[in-house]
Structure formats: structure tokens, C-alpha cells
PDB file of C-alpha atoms in Angstrom:
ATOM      1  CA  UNK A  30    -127.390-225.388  28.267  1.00  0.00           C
ATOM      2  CA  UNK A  31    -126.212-225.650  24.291  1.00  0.00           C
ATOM      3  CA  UNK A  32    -126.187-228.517  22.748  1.00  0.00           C
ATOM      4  CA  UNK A  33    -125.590-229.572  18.819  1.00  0.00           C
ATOM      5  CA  UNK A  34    -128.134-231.328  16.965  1.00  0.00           C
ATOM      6  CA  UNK A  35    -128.029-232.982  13.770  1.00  0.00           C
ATOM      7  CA  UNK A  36    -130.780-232.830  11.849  1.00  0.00           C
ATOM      8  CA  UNK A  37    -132.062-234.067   8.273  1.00  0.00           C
ATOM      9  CA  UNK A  38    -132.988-232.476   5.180  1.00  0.00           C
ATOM     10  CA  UNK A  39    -133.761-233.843   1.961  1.00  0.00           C
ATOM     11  CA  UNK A  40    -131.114-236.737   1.932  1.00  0.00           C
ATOM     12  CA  UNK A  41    -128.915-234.402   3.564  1.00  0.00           C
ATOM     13  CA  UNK A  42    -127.901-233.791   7.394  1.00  0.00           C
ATOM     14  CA  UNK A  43    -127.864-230.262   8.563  1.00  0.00           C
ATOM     15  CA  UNK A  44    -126.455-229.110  11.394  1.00  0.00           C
ATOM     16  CA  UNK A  45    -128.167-226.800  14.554  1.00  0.00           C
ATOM     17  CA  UNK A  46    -127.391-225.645  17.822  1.00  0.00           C
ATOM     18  CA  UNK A  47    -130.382-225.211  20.410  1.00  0.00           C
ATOM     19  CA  UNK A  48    -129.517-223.051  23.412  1.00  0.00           C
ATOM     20  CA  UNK A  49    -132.319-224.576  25.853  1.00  0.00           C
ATOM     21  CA  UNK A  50    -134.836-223.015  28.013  1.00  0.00           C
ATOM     22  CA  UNK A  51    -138.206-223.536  29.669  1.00  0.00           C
ATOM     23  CA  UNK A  52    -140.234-220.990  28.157  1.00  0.00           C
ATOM     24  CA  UNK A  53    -143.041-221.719  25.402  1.00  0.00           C
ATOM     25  CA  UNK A  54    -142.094-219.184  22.914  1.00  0.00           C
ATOM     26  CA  UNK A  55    -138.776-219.653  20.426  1.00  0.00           C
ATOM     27  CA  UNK A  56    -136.815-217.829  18.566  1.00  0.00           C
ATOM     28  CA  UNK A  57    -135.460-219.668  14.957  1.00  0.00           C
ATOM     29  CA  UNK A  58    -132.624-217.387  14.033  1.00  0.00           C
ATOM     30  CA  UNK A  59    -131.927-218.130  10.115  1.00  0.00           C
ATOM     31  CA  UNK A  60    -128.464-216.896   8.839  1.00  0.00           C
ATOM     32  CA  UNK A  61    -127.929-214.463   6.031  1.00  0.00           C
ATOM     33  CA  UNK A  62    -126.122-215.082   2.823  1.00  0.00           C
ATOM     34  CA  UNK A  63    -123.270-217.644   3.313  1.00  0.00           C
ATOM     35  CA  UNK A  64    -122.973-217.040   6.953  1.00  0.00           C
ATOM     36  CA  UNK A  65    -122.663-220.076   9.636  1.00  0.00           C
ATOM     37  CA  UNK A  66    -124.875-220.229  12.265  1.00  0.00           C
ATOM     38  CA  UNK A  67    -122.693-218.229  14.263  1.00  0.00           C
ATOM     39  CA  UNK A  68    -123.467-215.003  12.128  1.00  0.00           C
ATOM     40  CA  UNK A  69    -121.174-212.308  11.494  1.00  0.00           C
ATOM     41  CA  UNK A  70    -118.708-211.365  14.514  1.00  0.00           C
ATOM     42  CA  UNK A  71    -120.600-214.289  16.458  1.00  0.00           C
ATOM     43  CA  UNK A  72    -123.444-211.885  16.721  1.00  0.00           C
ATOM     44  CA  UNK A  73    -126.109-214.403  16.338  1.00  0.00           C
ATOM     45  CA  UNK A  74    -124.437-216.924  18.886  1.00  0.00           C
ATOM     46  CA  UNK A  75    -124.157-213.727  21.655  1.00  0.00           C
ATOM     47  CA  UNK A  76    -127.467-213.137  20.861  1.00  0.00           C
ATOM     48  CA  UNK A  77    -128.617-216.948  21.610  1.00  0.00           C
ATOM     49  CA  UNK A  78    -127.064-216.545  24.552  1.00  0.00           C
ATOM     50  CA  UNK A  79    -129.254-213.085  25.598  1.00  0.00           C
ATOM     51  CA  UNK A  80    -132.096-214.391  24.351  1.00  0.00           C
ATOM     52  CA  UNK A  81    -131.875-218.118  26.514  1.00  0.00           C
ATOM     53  CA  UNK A  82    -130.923-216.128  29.513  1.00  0.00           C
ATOM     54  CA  UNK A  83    -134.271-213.905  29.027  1.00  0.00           C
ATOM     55  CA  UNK A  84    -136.289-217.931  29.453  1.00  0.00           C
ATOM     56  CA  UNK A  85    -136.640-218.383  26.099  1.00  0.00           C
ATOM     57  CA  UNK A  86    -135.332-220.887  24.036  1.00  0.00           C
ATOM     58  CA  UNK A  87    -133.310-220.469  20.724  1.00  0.00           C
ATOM     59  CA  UNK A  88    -132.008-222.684  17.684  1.00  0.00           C
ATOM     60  CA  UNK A  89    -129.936-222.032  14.497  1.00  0.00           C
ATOM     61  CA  UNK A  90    -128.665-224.157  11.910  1.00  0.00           C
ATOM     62  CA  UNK A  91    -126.496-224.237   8.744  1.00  0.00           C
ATOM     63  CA  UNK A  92    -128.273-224.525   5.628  1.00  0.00           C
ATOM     64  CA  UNK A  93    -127.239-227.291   2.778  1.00  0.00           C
ATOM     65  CA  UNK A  94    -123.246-227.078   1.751  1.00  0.00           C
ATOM     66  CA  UNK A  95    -122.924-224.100   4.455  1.00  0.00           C
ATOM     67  CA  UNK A  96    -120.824-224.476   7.656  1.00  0.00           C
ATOM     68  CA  UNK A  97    -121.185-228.079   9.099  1.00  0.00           C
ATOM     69  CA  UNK A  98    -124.004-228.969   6.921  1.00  0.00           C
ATOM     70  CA  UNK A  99    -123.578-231.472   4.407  1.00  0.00           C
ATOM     71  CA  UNK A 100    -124.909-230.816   0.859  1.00  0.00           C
ATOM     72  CA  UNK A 101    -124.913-228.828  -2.265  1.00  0.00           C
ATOM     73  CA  UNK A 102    -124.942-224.749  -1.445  1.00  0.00           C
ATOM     74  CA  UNK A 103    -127.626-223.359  -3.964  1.00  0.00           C
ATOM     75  CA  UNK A 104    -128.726-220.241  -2.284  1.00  0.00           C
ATOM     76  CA  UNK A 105    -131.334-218.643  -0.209  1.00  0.00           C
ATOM     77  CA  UNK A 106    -133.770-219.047  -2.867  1.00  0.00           C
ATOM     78  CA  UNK A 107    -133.867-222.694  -2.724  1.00  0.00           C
ATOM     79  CA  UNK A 108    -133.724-222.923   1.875  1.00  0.00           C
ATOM     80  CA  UNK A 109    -137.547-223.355   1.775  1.00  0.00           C
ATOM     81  CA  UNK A 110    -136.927-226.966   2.656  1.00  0.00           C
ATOM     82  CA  UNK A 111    -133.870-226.037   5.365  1.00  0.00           C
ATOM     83  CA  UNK A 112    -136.063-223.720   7.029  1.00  0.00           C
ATOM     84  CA  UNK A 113    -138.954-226.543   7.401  1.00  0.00           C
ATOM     85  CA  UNK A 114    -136.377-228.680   8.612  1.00  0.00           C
ATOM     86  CA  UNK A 115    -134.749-226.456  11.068  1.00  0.00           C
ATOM     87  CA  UNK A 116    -138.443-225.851  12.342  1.00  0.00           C
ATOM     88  CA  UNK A 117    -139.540-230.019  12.959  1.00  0.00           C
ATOM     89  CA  UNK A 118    -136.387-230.560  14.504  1.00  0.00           C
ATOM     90  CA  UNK A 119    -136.128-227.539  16.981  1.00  0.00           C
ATOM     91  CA  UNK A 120    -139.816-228.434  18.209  1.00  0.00           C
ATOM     92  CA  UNK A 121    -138.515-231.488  18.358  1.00  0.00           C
ATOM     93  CA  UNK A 122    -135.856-231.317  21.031  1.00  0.00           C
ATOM     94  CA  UNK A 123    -138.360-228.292  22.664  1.00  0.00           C
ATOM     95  CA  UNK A 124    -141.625-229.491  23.004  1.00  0.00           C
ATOM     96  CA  UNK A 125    -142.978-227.098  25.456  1.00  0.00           C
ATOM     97  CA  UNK A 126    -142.470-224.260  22.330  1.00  0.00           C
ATOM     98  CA  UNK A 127    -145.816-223.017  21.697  1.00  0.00           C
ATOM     99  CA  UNK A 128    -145.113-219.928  19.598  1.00  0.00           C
ATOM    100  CA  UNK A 129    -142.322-219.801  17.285  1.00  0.00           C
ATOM    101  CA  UNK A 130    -140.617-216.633  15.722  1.00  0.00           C
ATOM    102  CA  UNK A 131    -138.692-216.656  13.429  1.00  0.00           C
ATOM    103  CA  UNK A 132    -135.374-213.791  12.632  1.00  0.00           C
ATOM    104  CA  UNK A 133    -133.322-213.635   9.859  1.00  0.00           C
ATOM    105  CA  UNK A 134    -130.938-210.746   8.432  1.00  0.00           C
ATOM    106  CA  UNK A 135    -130.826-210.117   4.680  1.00  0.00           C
ATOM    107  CA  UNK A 136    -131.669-213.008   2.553  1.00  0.00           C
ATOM    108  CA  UNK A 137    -133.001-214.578   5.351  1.00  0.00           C
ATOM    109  CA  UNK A 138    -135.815-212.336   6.369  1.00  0.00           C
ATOM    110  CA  UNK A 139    -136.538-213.085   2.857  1.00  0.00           C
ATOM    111  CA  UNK A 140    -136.175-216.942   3.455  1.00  0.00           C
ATOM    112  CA  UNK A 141    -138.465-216.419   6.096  1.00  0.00           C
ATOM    113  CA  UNK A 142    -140.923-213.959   4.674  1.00  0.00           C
ATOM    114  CA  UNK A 143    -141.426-216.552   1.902  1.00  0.00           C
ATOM    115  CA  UNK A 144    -141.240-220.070   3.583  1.00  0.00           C
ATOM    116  CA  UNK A 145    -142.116-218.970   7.452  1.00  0.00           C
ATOM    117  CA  UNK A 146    -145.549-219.937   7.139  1.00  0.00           C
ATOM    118  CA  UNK A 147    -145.245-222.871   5.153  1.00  0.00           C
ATOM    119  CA  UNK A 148    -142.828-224.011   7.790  1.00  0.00           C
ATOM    120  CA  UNK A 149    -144.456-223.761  10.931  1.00  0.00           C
ATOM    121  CA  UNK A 150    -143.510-220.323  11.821  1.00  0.00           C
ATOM    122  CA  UNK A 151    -146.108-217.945  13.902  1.00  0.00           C
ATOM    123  CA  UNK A 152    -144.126-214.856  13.967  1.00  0.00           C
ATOM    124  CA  UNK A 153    -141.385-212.696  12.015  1.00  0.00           C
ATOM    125  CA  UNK A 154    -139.306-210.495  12.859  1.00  0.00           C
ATOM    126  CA  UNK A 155    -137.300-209.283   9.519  1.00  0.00           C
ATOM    127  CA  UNK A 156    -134.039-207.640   9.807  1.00  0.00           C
ATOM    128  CA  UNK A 157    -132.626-205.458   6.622  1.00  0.00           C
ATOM    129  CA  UNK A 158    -134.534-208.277   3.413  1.00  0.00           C
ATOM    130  CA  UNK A 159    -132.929-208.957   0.866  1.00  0.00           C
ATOM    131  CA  UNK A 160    -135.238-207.169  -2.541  1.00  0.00           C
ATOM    132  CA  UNK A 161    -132.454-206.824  -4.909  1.00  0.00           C
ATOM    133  CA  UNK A 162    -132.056-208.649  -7.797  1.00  0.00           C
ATOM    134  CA  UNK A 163    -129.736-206.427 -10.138  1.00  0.00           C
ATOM    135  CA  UNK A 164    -126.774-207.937 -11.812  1.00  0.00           C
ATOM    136  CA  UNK A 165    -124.622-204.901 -12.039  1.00  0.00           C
ATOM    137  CA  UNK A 166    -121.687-204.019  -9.424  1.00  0.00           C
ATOM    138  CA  UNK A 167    -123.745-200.897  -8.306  1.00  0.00           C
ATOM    139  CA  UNK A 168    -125.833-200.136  -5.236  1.00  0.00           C
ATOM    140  CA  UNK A 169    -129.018-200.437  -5.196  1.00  0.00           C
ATOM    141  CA  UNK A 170    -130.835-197.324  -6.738  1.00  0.00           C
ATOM    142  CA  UNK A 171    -132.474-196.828  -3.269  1.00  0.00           C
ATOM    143  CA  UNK A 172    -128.665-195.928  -1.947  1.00  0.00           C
ATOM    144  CA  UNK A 173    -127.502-194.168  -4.800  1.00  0.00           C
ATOM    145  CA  UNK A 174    -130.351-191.771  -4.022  1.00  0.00           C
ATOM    146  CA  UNK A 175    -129.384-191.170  -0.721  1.00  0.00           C
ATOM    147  CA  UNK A 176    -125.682-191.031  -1.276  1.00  0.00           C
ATOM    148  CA  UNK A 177    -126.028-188.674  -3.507  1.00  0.00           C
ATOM    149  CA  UNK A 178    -128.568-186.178  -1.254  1.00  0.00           C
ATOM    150  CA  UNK A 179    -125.851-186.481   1.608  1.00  0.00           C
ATOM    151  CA  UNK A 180    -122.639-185.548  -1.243  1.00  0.00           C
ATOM    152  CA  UNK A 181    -124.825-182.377  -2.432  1.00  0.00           C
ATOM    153  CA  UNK A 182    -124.893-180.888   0.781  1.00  0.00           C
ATOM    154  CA  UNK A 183    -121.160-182.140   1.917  1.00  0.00           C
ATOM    155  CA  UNK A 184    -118.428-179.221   0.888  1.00  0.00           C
ATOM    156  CA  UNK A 185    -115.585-182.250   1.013  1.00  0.00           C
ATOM    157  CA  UNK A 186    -117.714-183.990  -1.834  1.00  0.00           C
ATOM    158  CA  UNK A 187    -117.692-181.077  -4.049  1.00  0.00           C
ATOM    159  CA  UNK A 188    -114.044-180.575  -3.399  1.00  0.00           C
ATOM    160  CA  UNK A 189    -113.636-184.111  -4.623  1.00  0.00           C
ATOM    161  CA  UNK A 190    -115.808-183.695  -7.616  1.00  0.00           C
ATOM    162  CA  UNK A 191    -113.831-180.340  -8.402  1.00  0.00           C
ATOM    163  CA  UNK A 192    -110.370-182.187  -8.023  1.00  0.00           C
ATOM    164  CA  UNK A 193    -111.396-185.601  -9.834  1.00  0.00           C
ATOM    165  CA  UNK A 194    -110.937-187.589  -6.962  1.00  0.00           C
ATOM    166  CA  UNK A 195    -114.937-189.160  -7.633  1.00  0.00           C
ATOM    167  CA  UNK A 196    -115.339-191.601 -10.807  1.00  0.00           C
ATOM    168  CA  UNK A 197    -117.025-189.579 -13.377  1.00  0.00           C
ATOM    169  CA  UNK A 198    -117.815-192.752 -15.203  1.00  0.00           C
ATOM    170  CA  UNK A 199    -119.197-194.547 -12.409  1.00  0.00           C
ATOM    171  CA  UNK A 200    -121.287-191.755 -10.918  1.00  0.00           C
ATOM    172  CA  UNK A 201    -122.939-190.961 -14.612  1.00  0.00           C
ATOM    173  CA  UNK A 202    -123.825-194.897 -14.666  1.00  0.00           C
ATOM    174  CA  UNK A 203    -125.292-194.014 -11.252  1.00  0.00           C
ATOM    175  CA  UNK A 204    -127.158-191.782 -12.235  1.00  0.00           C
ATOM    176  CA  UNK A 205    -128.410-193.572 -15.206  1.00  0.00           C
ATOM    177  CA  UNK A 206    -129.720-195.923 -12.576  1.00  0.00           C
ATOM    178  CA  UNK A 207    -131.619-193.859 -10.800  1.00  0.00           C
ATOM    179  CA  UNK A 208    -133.348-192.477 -13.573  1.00  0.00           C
ATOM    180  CA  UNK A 209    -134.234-195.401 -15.405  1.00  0.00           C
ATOM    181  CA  UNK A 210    -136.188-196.616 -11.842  1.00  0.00           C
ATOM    182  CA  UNK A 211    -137.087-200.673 -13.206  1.00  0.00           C
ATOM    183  CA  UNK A 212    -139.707-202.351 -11.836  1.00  0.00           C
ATOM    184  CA  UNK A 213    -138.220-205.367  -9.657  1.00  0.00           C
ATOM    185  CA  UNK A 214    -140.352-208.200  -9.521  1.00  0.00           C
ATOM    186  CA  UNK A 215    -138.020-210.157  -6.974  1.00  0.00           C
ATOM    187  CA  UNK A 216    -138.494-206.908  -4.515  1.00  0.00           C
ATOM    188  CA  UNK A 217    -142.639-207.202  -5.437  1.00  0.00           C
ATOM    189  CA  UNK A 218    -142.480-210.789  -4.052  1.00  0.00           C
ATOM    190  CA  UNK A 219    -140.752-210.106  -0.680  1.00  0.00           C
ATOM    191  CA  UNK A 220    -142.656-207.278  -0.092  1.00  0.00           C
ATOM    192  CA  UNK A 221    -146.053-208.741  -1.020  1.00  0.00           C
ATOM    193  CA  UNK A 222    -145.131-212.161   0.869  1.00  0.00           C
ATOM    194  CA  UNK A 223    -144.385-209.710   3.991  1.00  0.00           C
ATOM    195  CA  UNK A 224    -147.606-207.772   3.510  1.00  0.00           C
ATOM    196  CA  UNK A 225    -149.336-211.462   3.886  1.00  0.00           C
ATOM    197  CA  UNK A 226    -148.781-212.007   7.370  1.00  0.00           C
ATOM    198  CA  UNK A 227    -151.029-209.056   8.589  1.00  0.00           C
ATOM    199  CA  UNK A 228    -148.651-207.609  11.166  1.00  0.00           C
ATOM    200  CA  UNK A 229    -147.245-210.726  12.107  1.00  0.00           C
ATOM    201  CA  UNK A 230    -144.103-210.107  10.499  1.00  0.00           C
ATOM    202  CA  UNK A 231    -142.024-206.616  11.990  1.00  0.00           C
ATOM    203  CA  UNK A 232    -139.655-204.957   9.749  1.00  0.00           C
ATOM    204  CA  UNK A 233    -136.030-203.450  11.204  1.00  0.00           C
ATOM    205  CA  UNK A 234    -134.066-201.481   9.156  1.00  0.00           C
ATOM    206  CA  UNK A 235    -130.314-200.287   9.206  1.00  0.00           C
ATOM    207  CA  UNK A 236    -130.591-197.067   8.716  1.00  0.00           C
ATOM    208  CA  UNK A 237    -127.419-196.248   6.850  1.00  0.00           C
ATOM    209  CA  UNK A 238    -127.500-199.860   5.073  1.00  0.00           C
ATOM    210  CA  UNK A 239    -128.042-200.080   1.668  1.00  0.00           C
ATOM    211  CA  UNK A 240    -129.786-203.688   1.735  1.00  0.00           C
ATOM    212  CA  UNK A 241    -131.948-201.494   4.077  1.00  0.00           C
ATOM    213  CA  UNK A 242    -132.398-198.581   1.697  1.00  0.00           C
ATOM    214  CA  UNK A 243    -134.026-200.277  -1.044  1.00  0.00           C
ATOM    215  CA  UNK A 244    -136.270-202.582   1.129  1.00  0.00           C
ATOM    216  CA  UNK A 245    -137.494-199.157   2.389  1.00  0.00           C
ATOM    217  CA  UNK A 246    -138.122-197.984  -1.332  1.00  0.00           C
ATOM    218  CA  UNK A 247    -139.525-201.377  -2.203  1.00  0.00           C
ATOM    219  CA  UNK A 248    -142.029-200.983   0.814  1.00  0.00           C
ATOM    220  CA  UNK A 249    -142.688-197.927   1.411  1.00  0.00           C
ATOM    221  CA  UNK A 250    -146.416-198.163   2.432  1.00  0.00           C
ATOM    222  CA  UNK A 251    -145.216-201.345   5.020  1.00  0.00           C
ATOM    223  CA  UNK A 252    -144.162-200.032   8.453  1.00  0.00           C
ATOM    224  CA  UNK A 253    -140.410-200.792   9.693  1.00  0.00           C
ATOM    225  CA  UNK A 254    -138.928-199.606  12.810  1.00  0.00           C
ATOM    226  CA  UNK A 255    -135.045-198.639  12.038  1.00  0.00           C
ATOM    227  CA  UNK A 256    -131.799-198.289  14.032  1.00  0.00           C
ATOM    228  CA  UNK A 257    -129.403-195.410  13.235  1.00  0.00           C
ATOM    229  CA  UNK A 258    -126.460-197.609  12.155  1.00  0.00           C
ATOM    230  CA  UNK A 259    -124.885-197.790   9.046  1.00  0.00           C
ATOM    231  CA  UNK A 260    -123.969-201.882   9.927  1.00  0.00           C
ATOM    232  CA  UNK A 261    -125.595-204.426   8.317  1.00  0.00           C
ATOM    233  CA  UNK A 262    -124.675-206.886  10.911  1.00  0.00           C
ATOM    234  CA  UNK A 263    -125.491-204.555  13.732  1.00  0.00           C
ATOM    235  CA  UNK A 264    -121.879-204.851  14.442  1.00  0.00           C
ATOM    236  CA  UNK A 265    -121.677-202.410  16.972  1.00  0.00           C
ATOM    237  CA  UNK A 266    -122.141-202.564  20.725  1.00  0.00           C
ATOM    238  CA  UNK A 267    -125.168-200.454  20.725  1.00  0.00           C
ATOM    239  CA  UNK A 268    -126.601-201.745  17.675  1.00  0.00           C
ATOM    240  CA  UNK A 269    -126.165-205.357  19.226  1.00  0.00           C
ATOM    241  CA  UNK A 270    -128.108-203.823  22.422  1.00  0.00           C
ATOM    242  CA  UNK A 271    -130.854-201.826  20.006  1.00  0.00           C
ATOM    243  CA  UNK A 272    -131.412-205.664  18.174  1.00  0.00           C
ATOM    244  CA  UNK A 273    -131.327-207.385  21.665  1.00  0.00           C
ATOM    245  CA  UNK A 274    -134.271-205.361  22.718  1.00  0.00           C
ATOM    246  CA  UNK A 275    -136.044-205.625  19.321  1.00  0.00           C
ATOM    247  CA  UNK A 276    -135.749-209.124  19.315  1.00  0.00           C
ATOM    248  CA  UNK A 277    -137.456-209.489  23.149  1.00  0.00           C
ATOM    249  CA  UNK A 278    -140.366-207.463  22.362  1.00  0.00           C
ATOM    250  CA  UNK A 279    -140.871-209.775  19.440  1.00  0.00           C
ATOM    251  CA  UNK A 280    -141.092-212.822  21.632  1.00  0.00           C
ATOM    252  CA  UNK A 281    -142.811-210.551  24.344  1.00  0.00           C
TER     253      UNK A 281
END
């Protein structure tokens, strides 16, 4: 069964959806960037539904001035309270929850990585976080890297180099990038508040996602298990099936 619960949050009511069942370990799905509840292409409500089916019961909830939620929007960086929130009510409405885990995508993993513990959570699992805190309208350097290894071995990207179908300007600021390497101290905090759960927290990565990419590069001494997709969503059907299973063995 799926019910709606409302839910408050400093002054503020935010707005969940539980999808009940009897088993004693949750799953807390936290959206990514401005998303509703419902994720991107409804994936997190299908996977709700997969999850509750397996026994085990699920919650998500829109975050201050997101979705049905009432209050100001002022980013990821800020959810700490949303996320402790979301936690007191769901074991609220499902007391038998023993063990709670906790998945987000992109900012949310880092939501989580930061606030999980601090929140009630006992587990992670982290899909694609969120390290980059560059202002410019380029990729991360992670994915300029491996762009650019895939375009020197493609013949069709030398043939648009030769023909100036590629942006001179933009790749030479690329490559400027690269080179320069900065230290990011946003992508040291994730990574660090990741390391701190001592393998409670798993890491899955989007192969072919640039969000992914410089995670990887951020945390490269961290173990992550990956699925070949270049989706950050997990869009398609196999990469919904690939998260499915990730996401059981993390409650398993």
C-alpha cells in the first residue's frame, strides 16, 4: 500500500510518500538536484514499487520549496535538516524498521554522505555524488580527460578537428583545465565524509557519466562498483534492472 504523509521540518511541512511493508530494514530514497520525489522518468517511484514488493519498506520526500513541500528551496547543501526529518517521520509511520539505508543520486549521495549519520541512517548506498564545485560551463576535468582519450583514438573526431566542426576555443579552455588540476575542497569533504562510514556506505558509478567521472578521480583509493551506462538517471531498462539489484543487495 502507498500512502502520503505530511511531515514537518523547521516551521515548514514537507511532503513523503511511504510505500509500506513488513520487513525491518528501509530504504530512504533522497532525490537529486531539484527533482520531486518521483525522480527522473518516475524512476525512483518504479523503484519504490520493486523494492516494497521485495518486503521491504520504502519512503521519499520533497525537500523545502521542492515539489509539494512548502518552503524556501536553498539547495542540497542546506537538506541536513530535511533528511533528519524525512528519517523521524518514516520510522514513524514504520516502526518495525530496524535498519535504515539510505540512496540518493548526485547531490544526494552527497546529502547523505554528509548528514546520514547525523540523521539516523545505518547504511548508504551512493549513486554517481555530487564533488564538483567549479563555476565555469565546462565538464568536470575528470570528463574532459576521458573525452578526450576516446576523440584521439576516434577517426570521425579527427575528421572534425581537420574540418573545424570542434570549438577550437572551447577545447583549448579544456585543456587549460586539465592541466591546471585545482585542488577541490568541496570534492575532499564528500569523499572524506564517505571514507567515515568504514564500508557502510557503497559507491555506484555511471560509467559514461561525468558526475561519475570526477567522483572516481576525487576517490580514487575508495572502492565503487559501476554500471556501463552513460545515464545519470539510469534511464534505461537495463540500467533500471542493474540499480534494482544494487539496491537489494544493499538492504540484503
Amino acid at each position: 500500500m502507498r500512502s502520503v504523509i505530511a511531515f514537518p521540518c523547521e516551521g515548514e511541512t514537507l511532503i513523503g510518500t511511504l510505500d509500506t511493508a513488513p520487513g525491518p530494514t528501509g530504504l530512504l530514497i533522497v532525490s537529486g538536484g531539484n527533482e520531486i520525489r518521483c525522480g527522473a522518468h518516475r524512476g525512483m517511484t518504479l523503484l519504490a514499487e520493486r523494492v516494497a514488493a521485495e518486503g521491504h519498506p520504502v519512503f521519499r520526500y520533497d525537500r523545502r520549496g521542492i515539489g509539494d513541500s512548502t518552503g524556501r528551496n536553498d539547495g542540497f547543501r542546506t537538506a541536513g535538516p530535511d533528511l533528519a526529518a524525512a528519517v523521524a517521520a518514516f520510522r514513524g509511520h514504520a516502526p518495525q524498521v530496524t535498519t535504515l539505508v539510505g540512496f540518493g543520486n548526485c547531490d544526494a549521495a552527497s546529502t547523505l554522505a554528509v548528514h546520514g549519520r547525523a540523521s539516523g541512517i545505518d547504511r548508504l548506498l551512493l549513486a554517481n555524488p555530487w564533488t564538483i564545485a567549479d563555476a565555469d560551463d565546462l565538464p568536470p576535468a575528470a570528463a574532459i580527460r576521458a573525452t578526450y582519450r576516446q576523440r584521439l583514438t576516434s577517426p570521425a573526431a579527427w575528421r572534425r578537428l581537420l574540418t573545424g566542426r570542434i570549438a577550437i576555443g572551447k577545447a583549448i579552455r579544456g585543456l587549460r583545465k586539465i592541466s591546471q588540476n585545482p585542488q577541490q575542497p568541496f570534492a575532499t569533504q564528500i569523499v572524506e565524509a564517505i571514507a567515515t562510514w568504514d564500508g557502510a556506505a557503497q559507491v555506484i558509478l555511471a560509467t559514461g557519466d561525468a558526475t561519475a567521472q570526477a567522483y572516481a578521480a576525487a576517490a580514487r583509493h575508495l572502492p565503487a562498483a559501476q554500471i556501463e551506462t552513460a545515464s545519470h538517471s539510469f534511464a534505461r531498462d537495463a540500467d533500471q534492472r542493474a540499480l534494482h539489484e544494487a539496491v537489494l543487495a544493499a538492504l540484503t
